Short mmCIF file of C-alpha atoms in Angstrom, two decimals:
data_model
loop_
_atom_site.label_atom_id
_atom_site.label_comp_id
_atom_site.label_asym_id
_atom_site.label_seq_id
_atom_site.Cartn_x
_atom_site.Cartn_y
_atom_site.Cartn_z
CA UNK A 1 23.05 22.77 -14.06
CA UNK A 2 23.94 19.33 -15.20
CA UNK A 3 23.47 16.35 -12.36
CA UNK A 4 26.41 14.22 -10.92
CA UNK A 5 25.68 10.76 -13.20
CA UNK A 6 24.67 8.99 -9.30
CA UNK A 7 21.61 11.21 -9.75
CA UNK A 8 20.08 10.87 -12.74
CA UNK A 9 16.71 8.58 -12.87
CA UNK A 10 16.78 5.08 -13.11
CA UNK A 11 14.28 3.90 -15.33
CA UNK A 12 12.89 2.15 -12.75
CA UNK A 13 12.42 5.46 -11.08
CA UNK A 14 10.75 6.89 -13.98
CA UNK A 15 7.91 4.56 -14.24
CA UNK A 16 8.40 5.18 -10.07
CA UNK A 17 7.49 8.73 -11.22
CA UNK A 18 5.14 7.99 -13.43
CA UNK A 19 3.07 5.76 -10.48
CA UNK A 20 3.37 8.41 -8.25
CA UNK A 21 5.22 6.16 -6.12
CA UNK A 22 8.35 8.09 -5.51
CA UNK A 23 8.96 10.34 -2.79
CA UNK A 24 8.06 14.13 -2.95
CA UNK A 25 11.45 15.10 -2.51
CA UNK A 26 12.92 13.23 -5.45
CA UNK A 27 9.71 13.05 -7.67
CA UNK A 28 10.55 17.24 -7.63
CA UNK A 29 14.26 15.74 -8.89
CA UNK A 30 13.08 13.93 -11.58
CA UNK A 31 10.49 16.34 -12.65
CA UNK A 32 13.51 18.85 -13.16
CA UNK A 33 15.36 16.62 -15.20
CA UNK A 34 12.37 15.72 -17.45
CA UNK A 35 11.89 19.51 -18.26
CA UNK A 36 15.67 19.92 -19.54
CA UNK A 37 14.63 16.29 -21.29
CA UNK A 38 12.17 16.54 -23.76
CA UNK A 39 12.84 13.27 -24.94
CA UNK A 40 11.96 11.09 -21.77
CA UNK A 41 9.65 13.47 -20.40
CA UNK A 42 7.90 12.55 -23.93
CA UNK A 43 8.34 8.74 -22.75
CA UNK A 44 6.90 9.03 -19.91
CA UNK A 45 3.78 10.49 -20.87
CA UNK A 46 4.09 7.29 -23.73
CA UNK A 47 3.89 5.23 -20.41
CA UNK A 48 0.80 6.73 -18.83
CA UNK A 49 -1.19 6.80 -22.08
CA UNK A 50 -0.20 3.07 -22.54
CA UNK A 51 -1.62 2.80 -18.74
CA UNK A 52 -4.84 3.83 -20.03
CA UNK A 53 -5.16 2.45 -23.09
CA UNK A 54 -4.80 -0.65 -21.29
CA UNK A 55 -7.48 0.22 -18.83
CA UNK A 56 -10.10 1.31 -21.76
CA UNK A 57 -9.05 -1.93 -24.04
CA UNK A 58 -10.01 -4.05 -21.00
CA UNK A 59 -13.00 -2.21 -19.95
CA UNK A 60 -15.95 -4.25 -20.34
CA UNK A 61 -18.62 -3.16 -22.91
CA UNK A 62 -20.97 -1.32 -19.80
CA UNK A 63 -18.58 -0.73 -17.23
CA UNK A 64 -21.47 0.66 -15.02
CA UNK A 65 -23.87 -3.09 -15.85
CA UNK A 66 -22.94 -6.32 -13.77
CA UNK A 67 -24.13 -9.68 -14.97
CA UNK A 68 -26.73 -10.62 -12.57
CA UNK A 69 -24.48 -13.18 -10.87
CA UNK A 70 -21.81 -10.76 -10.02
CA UNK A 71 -23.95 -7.95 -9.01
CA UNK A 72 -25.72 -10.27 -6.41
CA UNK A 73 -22.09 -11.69 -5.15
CA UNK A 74 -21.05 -7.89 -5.06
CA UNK A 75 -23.67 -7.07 -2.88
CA UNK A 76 -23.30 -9.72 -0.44
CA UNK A 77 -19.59 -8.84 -0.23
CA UNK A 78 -20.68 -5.23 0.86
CA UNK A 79 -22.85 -6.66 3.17
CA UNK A 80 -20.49 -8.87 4.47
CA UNK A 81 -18.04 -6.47 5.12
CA UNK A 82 -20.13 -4.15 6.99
CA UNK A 83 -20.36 -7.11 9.25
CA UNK A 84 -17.42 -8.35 9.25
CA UNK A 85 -16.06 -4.94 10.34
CA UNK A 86 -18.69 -4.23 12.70
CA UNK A 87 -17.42 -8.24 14.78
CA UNK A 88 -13.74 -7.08 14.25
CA UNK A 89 -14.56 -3.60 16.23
CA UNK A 90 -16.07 -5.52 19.36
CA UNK A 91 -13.76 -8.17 19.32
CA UNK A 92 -10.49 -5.49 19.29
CA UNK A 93 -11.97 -3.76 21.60
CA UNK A 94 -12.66 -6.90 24.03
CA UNK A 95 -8.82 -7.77 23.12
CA UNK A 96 -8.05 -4.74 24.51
CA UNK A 97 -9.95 -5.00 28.19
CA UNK A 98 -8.86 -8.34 28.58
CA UNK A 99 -5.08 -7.21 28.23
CA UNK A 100 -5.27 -4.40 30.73
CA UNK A 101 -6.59 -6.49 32.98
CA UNK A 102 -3.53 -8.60 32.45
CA UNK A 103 -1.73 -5.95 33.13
CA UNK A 104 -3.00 -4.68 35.81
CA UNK A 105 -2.77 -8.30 37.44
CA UNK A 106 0.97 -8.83 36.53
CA UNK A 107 1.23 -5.16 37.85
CA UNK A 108 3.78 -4.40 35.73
CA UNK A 109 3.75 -0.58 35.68
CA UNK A 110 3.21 -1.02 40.17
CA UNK A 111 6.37 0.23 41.62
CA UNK A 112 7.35 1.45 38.10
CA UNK A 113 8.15 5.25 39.06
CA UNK A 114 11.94 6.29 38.76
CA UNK A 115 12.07 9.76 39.11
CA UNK A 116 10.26 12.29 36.70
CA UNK A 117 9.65 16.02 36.12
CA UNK A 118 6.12 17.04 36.23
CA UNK A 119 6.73 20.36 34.82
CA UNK A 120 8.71 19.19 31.34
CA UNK A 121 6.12 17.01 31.43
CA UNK A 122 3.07 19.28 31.68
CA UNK A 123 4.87 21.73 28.92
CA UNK A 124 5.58 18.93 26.46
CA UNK A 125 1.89 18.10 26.71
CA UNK A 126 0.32 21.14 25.92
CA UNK A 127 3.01 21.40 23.00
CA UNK A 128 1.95 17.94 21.79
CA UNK A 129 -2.01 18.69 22.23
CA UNK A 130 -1.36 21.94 20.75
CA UNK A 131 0.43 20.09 17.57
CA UNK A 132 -2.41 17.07 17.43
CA UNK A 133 -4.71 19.79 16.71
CA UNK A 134 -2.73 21.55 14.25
CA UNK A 135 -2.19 18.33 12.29
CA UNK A 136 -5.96 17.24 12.84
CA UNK A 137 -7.54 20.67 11.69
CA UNK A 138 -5.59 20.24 8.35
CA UNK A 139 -5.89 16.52 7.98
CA UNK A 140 -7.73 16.78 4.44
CA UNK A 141 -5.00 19.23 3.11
CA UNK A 142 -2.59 16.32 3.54
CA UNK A 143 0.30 19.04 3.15
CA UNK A 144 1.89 18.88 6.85
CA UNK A 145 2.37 15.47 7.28
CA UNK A 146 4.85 13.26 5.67
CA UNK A 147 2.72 10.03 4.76
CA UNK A 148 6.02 7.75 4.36
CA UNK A 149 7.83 9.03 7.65
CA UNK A 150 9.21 6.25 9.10
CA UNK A 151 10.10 6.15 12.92
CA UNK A 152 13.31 4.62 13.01
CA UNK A 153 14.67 7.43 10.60
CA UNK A 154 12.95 10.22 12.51
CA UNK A 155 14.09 8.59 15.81
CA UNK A 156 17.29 9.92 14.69
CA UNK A 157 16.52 13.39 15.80
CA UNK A 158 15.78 12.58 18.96
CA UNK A 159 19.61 11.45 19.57
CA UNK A 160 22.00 8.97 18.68
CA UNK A 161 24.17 6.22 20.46
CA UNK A 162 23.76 5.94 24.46
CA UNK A 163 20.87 8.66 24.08
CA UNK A 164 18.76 6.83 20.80
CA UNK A 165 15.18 7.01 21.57
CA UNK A 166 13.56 3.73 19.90
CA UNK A 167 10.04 5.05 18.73
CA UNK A 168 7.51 1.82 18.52
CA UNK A 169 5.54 1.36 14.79
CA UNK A 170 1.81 1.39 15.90
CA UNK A 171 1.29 -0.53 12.68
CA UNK A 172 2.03 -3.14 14.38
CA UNK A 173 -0.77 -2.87 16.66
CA UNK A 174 -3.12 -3.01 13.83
CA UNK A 175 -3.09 1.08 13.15
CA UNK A 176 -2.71 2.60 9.84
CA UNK A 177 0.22 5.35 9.63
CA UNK A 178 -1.44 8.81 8.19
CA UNK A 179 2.57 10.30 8.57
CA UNK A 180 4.75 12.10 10.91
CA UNK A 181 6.85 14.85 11.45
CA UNK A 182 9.88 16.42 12.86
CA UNK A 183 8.83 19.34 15.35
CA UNK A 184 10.81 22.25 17.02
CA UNK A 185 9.74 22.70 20.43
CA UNK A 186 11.39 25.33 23.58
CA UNK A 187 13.04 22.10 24.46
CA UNK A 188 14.13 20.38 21.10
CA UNK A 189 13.16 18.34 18.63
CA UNK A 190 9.72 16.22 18.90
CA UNK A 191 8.17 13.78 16.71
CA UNK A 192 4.75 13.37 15.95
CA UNK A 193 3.30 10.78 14.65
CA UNK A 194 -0.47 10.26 13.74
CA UNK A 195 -2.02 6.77 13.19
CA UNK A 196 -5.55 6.36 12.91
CA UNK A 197 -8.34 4.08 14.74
CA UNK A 198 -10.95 2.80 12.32
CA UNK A 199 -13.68 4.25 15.07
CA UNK A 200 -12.11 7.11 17.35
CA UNK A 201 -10.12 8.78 14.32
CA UNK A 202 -6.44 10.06 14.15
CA UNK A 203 -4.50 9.63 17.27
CA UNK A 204 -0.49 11.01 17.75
CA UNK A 205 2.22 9.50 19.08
CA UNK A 206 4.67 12.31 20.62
CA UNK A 207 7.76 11.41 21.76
CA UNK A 208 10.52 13.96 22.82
CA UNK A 209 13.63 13.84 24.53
CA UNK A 210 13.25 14.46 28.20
CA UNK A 211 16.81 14.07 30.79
CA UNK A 212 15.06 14.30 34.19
CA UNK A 213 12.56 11.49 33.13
CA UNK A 214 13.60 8.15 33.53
CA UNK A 215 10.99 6.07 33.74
CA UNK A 216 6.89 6.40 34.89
CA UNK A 217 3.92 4.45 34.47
CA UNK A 218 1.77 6.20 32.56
CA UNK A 219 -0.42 8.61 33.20
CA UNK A 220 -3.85 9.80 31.74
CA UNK A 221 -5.29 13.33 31.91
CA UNK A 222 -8.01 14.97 29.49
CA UNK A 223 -7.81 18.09 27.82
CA UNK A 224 -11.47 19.56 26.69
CA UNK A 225 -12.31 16.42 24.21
CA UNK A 226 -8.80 14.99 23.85
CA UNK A 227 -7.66 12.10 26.06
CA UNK A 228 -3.57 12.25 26.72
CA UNK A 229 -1.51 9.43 28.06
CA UNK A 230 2.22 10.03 28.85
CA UNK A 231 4.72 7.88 30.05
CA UNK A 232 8.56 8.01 29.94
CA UNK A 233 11.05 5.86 29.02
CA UNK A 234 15.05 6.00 29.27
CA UNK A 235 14.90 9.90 29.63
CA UNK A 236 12.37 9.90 26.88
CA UNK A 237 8.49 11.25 27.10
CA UNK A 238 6.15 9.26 25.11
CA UNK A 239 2.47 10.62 25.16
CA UNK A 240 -1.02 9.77 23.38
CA UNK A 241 -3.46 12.15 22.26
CA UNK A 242 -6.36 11.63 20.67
CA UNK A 243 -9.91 10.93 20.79
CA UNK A 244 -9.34 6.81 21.89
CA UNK A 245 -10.24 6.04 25.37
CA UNK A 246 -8.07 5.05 28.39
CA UNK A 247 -8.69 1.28 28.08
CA UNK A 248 -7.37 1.87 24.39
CA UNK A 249 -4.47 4.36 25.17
CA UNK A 250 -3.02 1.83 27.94
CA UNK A 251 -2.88 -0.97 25.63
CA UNK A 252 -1.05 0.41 23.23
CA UNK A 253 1.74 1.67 26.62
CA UNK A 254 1.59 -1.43 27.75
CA UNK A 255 2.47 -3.10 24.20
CA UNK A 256 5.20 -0.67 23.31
CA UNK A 257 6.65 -0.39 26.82
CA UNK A 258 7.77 -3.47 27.26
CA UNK A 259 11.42 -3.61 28.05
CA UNK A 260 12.12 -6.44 25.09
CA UNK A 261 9.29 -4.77 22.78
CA UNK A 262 11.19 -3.92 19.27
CA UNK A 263 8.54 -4.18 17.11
CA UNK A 264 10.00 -1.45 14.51
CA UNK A 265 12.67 -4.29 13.80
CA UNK A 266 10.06 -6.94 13.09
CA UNK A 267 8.90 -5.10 10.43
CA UNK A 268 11.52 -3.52 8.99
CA UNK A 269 12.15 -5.50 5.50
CA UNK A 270 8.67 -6.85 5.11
CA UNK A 271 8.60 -5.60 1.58
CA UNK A 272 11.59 -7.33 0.62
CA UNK A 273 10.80 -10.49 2.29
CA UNK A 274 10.54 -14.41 0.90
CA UNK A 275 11.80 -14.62 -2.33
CA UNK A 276 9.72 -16.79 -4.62
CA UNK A 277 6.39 -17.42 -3.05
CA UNK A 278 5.11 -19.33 -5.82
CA UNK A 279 8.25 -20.78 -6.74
CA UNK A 280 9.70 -18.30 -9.56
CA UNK A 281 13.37 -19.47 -10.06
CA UNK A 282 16.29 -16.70 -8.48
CA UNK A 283 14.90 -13.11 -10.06
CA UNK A 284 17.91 -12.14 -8.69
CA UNK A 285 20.08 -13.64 -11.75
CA UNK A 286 17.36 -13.05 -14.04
CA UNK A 287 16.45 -9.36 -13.54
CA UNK A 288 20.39 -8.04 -12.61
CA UNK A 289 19.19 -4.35 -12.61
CA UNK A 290 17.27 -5.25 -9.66
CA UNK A 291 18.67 -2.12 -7.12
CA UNK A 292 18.23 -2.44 -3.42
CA UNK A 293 18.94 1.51 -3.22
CA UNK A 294 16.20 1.96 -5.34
CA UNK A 295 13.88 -0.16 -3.28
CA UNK A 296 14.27 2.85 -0.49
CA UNK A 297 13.32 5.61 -2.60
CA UNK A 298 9.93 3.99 -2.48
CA UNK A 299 7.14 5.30 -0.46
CA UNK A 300 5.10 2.90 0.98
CA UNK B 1 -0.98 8.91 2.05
CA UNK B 2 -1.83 6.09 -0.20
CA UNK B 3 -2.77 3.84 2.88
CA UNK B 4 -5.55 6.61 3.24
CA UNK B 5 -6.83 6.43 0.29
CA UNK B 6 -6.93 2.74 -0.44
CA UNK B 7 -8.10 1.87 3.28
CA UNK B 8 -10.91 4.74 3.46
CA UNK B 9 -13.57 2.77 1.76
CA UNK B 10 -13.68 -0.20 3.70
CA UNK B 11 -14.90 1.94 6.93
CA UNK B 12 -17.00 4.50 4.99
CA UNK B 13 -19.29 2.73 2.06
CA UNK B 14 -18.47 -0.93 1.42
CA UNK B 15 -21.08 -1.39 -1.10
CA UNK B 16 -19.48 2.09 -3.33
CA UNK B 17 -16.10 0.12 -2.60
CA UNK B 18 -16.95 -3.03 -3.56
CA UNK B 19 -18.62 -1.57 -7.25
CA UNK B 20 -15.81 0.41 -7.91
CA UNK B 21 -12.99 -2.28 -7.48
CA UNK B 22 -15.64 -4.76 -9.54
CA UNK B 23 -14.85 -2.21 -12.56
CA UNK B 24 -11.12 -2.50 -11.98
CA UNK B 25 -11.47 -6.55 -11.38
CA UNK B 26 -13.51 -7.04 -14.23
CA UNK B 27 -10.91 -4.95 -16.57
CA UNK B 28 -7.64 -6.78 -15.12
CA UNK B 29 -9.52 -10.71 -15.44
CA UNK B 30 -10.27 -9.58 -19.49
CA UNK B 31 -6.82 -8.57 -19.80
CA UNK B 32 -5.61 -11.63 -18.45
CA UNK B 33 -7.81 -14.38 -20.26
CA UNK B 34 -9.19 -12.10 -23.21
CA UNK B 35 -13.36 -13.13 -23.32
CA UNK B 36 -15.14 -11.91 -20.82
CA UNK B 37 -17.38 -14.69 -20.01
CA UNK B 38 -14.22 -16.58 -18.71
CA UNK B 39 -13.10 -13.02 -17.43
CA UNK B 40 -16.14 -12.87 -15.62
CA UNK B 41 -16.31 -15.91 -14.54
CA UNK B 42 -12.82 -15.48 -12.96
CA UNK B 43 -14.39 -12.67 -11.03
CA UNK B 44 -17.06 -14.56 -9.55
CA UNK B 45 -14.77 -17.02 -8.21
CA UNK B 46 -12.87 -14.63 -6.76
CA UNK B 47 -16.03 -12.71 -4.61
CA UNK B 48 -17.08 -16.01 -3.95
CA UNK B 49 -13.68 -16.83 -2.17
CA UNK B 50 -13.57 -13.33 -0.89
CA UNK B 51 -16.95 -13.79 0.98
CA UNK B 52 -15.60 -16.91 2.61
CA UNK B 53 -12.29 -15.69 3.80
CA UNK B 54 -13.82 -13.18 5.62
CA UNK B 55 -13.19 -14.54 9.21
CA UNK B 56 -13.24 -12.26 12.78
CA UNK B 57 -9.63 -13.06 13.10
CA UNK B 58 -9.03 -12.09 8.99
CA UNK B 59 -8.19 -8.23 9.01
CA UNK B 60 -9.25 -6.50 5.78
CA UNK B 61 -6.92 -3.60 5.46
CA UNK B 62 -6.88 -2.78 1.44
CA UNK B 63 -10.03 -4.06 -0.02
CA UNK B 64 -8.41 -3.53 -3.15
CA UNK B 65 -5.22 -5.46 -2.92
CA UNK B 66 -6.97 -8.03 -0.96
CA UNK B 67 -9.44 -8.29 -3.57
CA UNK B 68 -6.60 -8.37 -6.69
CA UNK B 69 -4.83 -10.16 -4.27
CA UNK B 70 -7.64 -13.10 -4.72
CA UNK B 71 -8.52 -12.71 -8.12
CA UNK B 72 -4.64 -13.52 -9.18
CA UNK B 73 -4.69 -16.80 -7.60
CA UNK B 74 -8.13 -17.29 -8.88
CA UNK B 75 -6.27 -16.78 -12.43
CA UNK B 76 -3.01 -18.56 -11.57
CA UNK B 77 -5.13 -21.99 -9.95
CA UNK B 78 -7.46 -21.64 -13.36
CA UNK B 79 -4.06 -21.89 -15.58
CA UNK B 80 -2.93 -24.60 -13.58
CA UNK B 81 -6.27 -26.53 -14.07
CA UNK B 82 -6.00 -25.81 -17.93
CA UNK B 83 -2.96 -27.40 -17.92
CA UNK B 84 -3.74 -30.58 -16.15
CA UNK B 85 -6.67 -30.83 -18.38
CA UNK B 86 -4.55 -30.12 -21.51
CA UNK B 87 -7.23 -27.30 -22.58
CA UNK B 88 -5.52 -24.17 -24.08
CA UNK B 89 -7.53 -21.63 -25.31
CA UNK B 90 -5.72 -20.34 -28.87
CA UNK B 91 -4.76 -17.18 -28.79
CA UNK B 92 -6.00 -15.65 -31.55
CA UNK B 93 -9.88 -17.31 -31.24
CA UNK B 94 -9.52 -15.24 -27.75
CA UNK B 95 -8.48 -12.35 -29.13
CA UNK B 96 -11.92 -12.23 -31.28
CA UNK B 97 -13.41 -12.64 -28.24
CA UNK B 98 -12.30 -9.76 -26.30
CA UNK B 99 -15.40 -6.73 -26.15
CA UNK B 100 -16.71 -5.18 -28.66
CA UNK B 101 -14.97 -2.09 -28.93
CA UNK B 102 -17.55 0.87 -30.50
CA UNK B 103 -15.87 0.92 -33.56
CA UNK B 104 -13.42 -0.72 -36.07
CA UNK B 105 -10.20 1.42 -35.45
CA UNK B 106 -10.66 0.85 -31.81
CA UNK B 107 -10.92 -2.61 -32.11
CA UNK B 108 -7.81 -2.92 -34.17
CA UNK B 109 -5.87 -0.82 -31.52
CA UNK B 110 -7.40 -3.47 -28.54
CA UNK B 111 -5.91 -6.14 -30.76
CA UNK B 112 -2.77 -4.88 -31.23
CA UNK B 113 -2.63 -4.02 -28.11
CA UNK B 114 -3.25 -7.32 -26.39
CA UNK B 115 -1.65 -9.04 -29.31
CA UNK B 116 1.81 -6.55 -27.99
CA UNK B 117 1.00 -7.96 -24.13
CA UNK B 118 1.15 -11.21 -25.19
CA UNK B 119 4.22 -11.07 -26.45
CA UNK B 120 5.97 -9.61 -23.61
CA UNK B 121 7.31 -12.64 -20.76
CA UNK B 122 4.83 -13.04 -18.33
CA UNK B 123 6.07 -12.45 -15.05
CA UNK B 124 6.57 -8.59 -16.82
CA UNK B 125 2.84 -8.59 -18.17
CA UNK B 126 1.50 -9.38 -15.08
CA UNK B 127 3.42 -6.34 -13.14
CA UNK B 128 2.77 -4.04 -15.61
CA UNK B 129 -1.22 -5.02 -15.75
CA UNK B 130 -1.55 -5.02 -11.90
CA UNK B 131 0.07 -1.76 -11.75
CA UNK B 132 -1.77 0.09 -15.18
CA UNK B 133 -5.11 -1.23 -14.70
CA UNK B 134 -5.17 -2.72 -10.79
CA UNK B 135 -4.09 0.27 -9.62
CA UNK B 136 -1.89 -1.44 -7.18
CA UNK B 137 0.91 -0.05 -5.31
CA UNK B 138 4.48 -1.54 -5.91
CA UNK B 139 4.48 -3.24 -2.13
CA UNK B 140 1.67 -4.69 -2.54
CA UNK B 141 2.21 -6.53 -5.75
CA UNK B 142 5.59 -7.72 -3.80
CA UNK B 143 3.73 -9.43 -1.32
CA UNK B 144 0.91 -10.55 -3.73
CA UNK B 145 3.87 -12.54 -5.80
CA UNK B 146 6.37 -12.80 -2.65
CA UNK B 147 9.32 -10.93 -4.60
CA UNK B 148 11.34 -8.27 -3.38
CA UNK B 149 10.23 -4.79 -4.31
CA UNK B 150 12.80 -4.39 -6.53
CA UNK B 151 12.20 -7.02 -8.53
CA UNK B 152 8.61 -5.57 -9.14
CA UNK B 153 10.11 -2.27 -10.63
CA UNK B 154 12.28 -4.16 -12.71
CA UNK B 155 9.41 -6.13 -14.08
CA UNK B 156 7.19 -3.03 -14.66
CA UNK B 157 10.23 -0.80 -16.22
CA UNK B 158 11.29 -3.63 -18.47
CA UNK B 159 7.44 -4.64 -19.30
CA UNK B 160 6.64 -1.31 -20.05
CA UNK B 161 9.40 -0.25 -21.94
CA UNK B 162 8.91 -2.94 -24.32
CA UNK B 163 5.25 -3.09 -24.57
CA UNK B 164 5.87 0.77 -25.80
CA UNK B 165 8.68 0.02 -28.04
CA UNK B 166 6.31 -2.33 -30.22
CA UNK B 167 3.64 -0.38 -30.10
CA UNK B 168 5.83 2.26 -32.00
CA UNK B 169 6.72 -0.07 -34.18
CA UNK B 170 10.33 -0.41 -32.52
CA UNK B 171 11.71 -3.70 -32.02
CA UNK B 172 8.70 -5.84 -32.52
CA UNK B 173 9.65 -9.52 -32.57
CA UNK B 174 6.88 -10.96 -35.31
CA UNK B 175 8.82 -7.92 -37.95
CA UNK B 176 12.45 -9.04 -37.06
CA UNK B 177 11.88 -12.87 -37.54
CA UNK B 178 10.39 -11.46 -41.06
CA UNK B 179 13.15 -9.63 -42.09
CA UNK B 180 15.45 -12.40 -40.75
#
């Protein structure tokens, strides 16, 4: 079946394709069209021979051999960074104390409790440990995550309007995204997203819709190795699981629960930020196929 | 999943990191300066202003992009220099420069090949070599050059596109001034 013309490939989405920097969902799109076009599915294996012909034209004569210089620099880079990642660790982590004890000193989660169901609670909990171990067990497989979700668009499930549930980017806080996920649950959608800490390993953030739940300060519980910090938030349940520790999993509800805390917002078009760093004149007016719907379709 | 992949190494093995992007840096500086004792000397410059950027405050997320990241401005202050100095290498003494390929019909193909790269503007060749031999992931070349996204994939799809078109013998600018 032929495709409406507002769906063929761009051929900025073909070398998109080619990159593997497209989205599953439409990289299967394209990849139909190429097999019912011989002609630019021959192009764009053109482009990724041309990638590495480049790469073996450039290659130096031993690949494997650094000049002594560079080998010794290379080494003390290594070495470097093993130290340099071993000072960041302790210093995060000393980051971290010293907040809480902010916190705890401005008391801002004292006298914090509105109203809140223990038992949607409890259920959603076990749901959301349940799913962290799901997700964990088949981390390498890489198949149930989505590694571009993005919160704001999975927020939408959640609700809209009066009842939008704003889920925080962790990213923020320094954590890499691994993905997320839409789940069904007895009571709902949830979303799950997992992040990972550079020494305690993937951690999710669940958040589902909860009515009776207005507001609580948050609360920590363990579950055999797993550490679990919930909290709710305009009729929303937020909770942590993972392997990070309490010091760790009140930081980051302190940082998101902040009543003026956006920071999905802050972030939003860093991609597409600062035009000409270095100076380059309007590549607006000089590149005019330059397509801001195509600059979505990305994953990052 | 990229994020993964690119940010594993840096917690895992530094050292294996470090040699593998050292391959990748080495290939990108010959393909921008064509002799690789200048290429390598680029590379030195850039560890050596790797190793002292590396503050506690300084997080290290992609030790690839943050490495290419380097070794561009490395490249970009070095042209800048030439200028001011007046010193241009010619093109075609650094083209007899570039490796010695293991034999003669490779070495023709490297020619023409970085003969057709040379010929294509530069804001495209520079997309299209941080992408085919850095390895580097469209956002991250945005920020490296602080240009939208978009403008990136315009770069890379127009680079490309010609760079393939005169290696096929298509449109190649040195045969239509001939024949014109």
């Amino acid at each position: 079946m032929a495709e409406p013309i507002y769906d063929l490939p761009t051929a900025e989405e073909l070398h998109a394709y080619v990159d593997g920097a497209l989205p599953a969902e439409r990289a299967s799109r394209v990849e139909a069209y190429l097999a019912r076009r011989p002609d630019l599915a021959a192009r764009v294996e053109e482009y990724r021979r041309q990638d590495a012909r480049l790469r073996t034209t450039f290659d130096p004569a031993r690949p494997d051999l650094l000049p002594p210089e560079l080998d010794e620099l290379a080494g003390k880079l290594s070495r470097n960074l093993v130290r340099h990642n071993r000072i960041r660790g302790a210093a995060r982590y000393a980051a971290m104390a010293l907040l809480c004890i902010t916190a705890a000193a401005v008391g801002r989660w004292s006298a914090d409790y509105e109203g809140g169901s223990d038992s949607t609670v409890l259920a959603q909990s076990r749901f959301a440990a349940d799913a962290y171990r799901v997700v964990t067990a088949h981390q390498g497989q890489g198949s149930l995550l989505d590694a571009s979700a993005n919160p704001a668009e999975l927020s939408d499930w959640l609700g809209d309007g009066d009842s939008k549930v704003h889920i925080p980017r962790l990213q923020l806080l320094g954590y890499r995204q691994i993905g997320g996920q839409v789940l069904p649950t007895g009571a709902g959608p949830a979303v799950q997203l997992v992040y990972n800490d550079e020494k305690k390993g993937p951690f999710s953030l669940y958040v589902a819709r909860s009515p009776d739940c207005m507001r609580t300060t948050p609360r920590y519980t363990r579950d055999g190795d797993l550490s679990l910090m919930s909290w709710c938030r305009n009729r929303a349940v937020f909770m942590l699981i993972g392997k990070l520790d309490r010091t760790a999993m009140l930081w980051i509800a302190d940082a998101v629960s902040q009543p003026d805390a956006q920071p999905g917002e802050a972030a939003q078009g860093e991609s597409a930020q600062g035009e000409s760093a270095r100076g380059e004149a309007a590549p607006a007016a000089a590149e005019p196929e330059t397509k801001p719907s195509v600059n979505r379709a990305v994953a990052h | 999943m990229s994020e993964l992949v690119a940010g594993a190494p840096l917690g895992n093995d530094p050292a294996a990191a470090v040699a593998q992007h050292m391959v990748a840096l080495r290939r990108y500086a010959r393909s921008l300066v064509r002799n690789s004792a200048e290429a390598d000397d680029l590379v030195q410059e850039c560890i050596t202003r790797a190793i002292a950027r590396l503050r506690v405050w300084h997080e290290v997320r992609d030790l690839r992009a943050y490495l290419f990241t380097i070794l561009n401005n490395v490249h970009l202050d070095s042209i800048a220099q030439r200028k001011r100095a007046g010193n241009v290498v010619p093109l075609d003494e650094a083209v007899k420069n570039l490796s010695s390929r293991p034999n003669q019909l490779a070495r023709i193909e490297a020619n023409e090949l970085a003969e057709a790269l040379e010929r294509i503007p530069e804001e495209q060749r520079r997309v299209v070599l941080l992408v085919g031999i850095g390895g580097m992931k469209y956002h991250e070349i945005a920020k490296m050059l602080g240009i939208p996204i978009g403008t990136v994939m315009s770069r890379l799809s127009r680079g490309r596109e010609t760079l393939r078109k005169m290696l096929a013998g298509e449109d190649f600018p040195k045969l239509k001034r001939a024949d014109g």
